[in-house]
N, CA and C of each residue as an Amber inpcrd file, in Angstrom:
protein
   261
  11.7170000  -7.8980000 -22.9380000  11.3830000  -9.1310000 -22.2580000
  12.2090000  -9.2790000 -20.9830000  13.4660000  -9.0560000 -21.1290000
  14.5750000  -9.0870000 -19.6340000  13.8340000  -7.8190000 -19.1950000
  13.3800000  -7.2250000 -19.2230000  12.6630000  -6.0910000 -17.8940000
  11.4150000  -6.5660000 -17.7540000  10.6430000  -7.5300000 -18.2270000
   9.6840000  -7.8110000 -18.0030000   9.8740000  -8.9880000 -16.4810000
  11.1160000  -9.6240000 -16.6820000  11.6350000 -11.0880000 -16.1540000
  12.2740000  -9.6180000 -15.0890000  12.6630000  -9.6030000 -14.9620000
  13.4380000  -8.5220000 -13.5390000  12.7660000  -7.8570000 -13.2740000
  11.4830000  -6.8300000 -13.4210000  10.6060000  -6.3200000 -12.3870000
   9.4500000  -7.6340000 -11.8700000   9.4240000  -8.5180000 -12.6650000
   8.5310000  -9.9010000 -11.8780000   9.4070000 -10.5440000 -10.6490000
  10.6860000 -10.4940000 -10.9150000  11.3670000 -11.3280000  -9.9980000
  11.2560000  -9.9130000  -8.6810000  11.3830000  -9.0280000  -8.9830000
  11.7910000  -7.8130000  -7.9430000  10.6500000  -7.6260000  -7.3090000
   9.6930000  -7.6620000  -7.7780000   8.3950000  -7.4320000  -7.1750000
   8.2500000  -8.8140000  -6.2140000   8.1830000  -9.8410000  -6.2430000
   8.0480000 -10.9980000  -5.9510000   9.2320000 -11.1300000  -4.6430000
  10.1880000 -10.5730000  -4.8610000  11.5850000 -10.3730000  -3.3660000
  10.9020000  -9.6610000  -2.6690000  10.2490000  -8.3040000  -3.2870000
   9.6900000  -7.3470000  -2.5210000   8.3410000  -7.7680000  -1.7030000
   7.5510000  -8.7390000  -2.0540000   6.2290000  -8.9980000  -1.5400000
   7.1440000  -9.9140000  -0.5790000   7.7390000 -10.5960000  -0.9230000
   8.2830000 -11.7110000   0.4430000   9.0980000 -11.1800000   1.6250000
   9.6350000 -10.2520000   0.9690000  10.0720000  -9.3090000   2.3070000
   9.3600000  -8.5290000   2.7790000   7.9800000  -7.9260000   2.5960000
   7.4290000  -7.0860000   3.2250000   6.2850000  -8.1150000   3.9600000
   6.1230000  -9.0850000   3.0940000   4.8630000  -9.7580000   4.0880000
   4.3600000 -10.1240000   5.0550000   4.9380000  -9.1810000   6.0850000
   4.7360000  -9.2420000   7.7310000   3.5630000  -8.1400000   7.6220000
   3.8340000  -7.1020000   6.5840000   2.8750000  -6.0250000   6.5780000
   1.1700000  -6.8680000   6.7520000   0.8340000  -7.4780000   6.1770000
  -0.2810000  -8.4370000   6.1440000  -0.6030000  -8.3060000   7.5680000
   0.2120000  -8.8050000   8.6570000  -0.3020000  -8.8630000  10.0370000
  -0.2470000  -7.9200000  10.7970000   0.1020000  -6.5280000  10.5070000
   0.1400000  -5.2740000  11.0980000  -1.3550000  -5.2290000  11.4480000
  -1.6450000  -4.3350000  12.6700000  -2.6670000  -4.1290000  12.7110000
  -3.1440000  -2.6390000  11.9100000  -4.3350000  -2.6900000  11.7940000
  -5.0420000  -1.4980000  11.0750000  -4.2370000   0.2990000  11.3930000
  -3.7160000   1.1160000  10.7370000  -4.3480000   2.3610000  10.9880000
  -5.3150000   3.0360000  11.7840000  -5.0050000   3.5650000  13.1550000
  -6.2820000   4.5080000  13.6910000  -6.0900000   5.9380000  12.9090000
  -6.8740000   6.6050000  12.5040000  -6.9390000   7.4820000  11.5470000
  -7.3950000   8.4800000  12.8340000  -6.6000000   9.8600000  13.0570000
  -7.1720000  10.7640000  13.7750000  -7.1520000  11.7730000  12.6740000
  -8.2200000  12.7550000  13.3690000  -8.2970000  14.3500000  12.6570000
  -8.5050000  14.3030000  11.2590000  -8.3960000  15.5710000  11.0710000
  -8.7430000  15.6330000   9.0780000  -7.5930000  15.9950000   8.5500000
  -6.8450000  16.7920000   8.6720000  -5.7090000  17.0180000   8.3400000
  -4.0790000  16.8670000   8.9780000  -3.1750000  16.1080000   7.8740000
  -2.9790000  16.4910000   6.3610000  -4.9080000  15.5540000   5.6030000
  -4.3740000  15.8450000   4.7770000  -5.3340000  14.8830000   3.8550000
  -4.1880000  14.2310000   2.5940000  -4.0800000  13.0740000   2.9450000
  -3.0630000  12.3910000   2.5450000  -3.5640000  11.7170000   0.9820000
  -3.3060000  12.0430000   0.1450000  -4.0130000  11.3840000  -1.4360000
  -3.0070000  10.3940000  -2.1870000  -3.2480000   9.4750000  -2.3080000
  -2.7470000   9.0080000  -3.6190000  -3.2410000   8.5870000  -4.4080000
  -3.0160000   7.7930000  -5.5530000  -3.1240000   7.3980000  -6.6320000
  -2.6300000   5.6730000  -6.9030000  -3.7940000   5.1660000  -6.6600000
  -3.3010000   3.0800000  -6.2450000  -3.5440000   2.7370000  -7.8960000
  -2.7970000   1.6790000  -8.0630000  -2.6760000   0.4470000  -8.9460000
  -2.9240000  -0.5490000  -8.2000000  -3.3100000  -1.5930000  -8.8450000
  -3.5320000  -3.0790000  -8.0960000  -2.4300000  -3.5160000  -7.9620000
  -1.4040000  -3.4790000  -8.7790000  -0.0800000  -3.8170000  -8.8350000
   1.1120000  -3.5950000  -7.6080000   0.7330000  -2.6690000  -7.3650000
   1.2560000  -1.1840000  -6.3110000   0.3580000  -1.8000000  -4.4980000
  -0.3840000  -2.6940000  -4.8410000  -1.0870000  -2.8190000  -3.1050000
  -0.1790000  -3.1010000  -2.4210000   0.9290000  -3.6060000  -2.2490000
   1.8340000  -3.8750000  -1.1960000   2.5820000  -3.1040000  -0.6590000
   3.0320000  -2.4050000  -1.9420000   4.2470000  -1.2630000  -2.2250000
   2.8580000  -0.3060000  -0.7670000   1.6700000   0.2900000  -1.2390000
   0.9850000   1.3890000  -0.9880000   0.7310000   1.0660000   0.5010000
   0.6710000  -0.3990000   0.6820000  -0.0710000  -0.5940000   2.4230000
   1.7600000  -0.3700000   2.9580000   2.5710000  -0.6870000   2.5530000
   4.0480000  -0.7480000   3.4090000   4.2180000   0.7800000   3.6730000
   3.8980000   1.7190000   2.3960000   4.4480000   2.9860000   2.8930000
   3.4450000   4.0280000   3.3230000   2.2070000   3.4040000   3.0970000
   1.3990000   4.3030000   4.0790000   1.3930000   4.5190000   6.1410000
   1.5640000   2.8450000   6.2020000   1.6310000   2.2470000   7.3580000
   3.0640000   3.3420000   7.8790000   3.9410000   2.7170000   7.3770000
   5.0040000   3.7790000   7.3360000   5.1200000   4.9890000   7.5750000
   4.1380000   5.9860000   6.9120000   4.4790000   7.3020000   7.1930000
   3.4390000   7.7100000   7.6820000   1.9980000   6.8660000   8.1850000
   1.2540000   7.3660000   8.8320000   1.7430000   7.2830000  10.3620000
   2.6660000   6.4230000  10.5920000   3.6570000   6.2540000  12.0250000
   4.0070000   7.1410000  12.4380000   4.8850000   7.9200000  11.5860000
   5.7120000   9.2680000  11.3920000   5.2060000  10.6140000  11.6530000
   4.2120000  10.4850000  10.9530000   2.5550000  11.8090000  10.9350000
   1.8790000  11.8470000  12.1000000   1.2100000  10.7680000  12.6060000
   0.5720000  10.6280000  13.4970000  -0.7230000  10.8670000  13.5830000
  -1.0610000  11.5940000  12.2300000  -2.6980000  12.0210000  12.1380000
  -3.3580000  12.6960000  10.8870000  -4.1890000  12.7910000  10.1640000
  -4.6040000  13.2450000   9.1730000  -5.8680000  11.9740000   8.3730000
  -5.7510000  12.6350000   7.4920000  -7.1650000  11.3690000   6.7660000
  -6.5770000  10.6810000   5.1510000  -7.0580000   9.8870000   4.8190000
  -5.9740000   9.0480000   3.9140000  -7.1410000   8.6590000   2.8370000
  -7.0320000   9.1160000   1.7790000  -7.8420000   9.1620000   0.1230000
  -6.6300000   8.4600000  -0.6890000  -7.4520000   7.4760000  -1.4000000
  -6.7840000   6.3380000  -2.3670000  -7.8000000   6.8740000  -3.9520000
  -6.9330000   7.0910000  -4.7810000  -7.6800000   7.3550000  -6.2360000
  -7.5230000   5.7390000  -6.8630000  -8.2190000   5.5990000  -7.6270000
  -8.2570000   4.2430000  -8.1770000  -7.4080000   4.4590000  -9.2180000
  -6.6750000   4.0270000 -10.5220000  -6.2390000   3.9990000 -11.9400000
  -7.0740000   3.2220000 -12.3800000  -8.0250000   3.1000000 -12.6320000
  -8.5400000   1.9360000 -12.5990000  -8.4550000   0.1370000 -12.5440000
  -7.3750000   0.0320000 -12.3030000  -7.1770000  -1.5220000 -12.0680000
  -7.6400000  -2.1570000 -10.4590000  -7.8460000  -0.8810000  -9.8230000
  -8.2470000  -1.9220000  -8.5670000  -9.0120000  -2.4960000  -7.8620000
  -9.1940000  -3.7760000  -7.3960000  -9.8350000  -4.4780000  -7.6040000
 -11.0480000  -4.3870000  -6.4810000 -12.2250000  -5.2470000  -6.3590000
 -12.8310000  -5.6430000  -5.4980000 -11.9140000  -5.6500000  -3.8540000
 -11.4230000  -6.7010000  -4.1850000 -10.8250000  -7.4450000  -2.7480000
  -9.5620000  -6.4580000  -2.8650000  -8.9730000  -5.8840000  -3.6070000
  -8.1680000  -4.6490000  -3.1330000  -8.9060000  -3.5820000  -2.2810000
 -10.2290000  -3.2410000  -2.5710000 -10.7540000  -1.9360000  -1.5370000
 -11.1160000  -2.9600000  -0.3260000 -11.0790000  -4.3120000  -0.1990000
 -11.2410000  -4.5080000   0.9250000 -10.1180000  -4.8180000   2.1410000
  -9.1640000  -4.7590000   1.1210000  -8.2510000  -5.3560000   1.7340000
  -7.4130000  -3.6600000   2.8660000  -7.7640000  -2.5530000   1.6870000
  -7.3640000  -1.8000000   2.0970000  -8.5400000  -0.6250000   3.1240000
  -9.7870000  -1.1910000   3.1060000 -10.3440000  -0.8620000   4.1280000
 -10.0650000  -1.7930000   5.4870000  -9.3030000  -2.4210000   5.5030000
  -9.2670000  -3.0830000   6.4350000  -8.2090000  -2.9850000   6.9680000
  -7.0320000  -2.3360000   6.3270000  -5.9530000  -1.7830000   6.9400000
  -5.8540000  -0.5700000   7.4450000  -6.7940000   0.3770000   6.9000000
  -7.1680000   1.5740000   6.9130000  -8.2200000   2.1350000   6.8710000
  -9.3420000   1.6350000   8.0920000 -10.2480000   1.8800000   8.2270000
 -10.4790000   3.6730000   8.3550000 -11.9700000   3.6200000   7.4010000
 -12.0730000   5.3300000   7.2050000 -11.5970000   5.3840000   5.8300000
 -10.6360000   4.8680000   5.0450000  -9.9870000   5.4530000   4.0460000
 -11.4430000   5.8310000   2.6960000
C-alpha cells in the first residue's frame, strides 16, 4: 500500500513538472531511419511525450512507432498524433 501512495504522489510531481511539455510544439518527423519503437502504457503518456520530444531533438530524424500494451486509450492516440504527427 506505501508503494502504491509513493508512486501516485511521484507520478503526480512528475506530471506537474513536466507540464510545459503539453505546449511544445509537434515533432517534424524527417526520413525513415532510425525507426524509433516503443512500447506505450496509458500510464507512461507523459513520461513517453517528455522523452521522445527529448531525444528526437538530439537525433534529428528518423520515424517514430508506438506499440500499444493495451491500455491506451482513444484520446491517448490522439493526443499523441498530435504531438507526433506521422507516428
Amino acid at each position: 500500500m506505501l508503494y502504491r501512495l509513493r508512486n501516485y504522489a511521484e507520478r503526480a510531481r512528475f506530471a506537474w513538472q513536466c507540464k510545459e511539455v503539453w505546449k511544445t510544439p509537434p515533432i517534424l518527423l524527417q526520413g525513415q531511419n532510425p525507426l524509433i519503437v516503443t512500447r506505450l502504457s496509458h500510464k507512461d503518456l507523459l513520461l513517453y511525450l517528455t522523452a521522445i520530444k527529448s531525444f528526437y531533438r538530439h537525433v534529428g530524424r528518423g520515424s517514430v512507432m508506438v506499440l500499444s500494451d493495451g491500455s491506451v486509450t482513444p484520446g491517448d492516440i490522439a493526443v499523441l498524433e498530435a504531438h507526433v504527427p506521422g507516428i
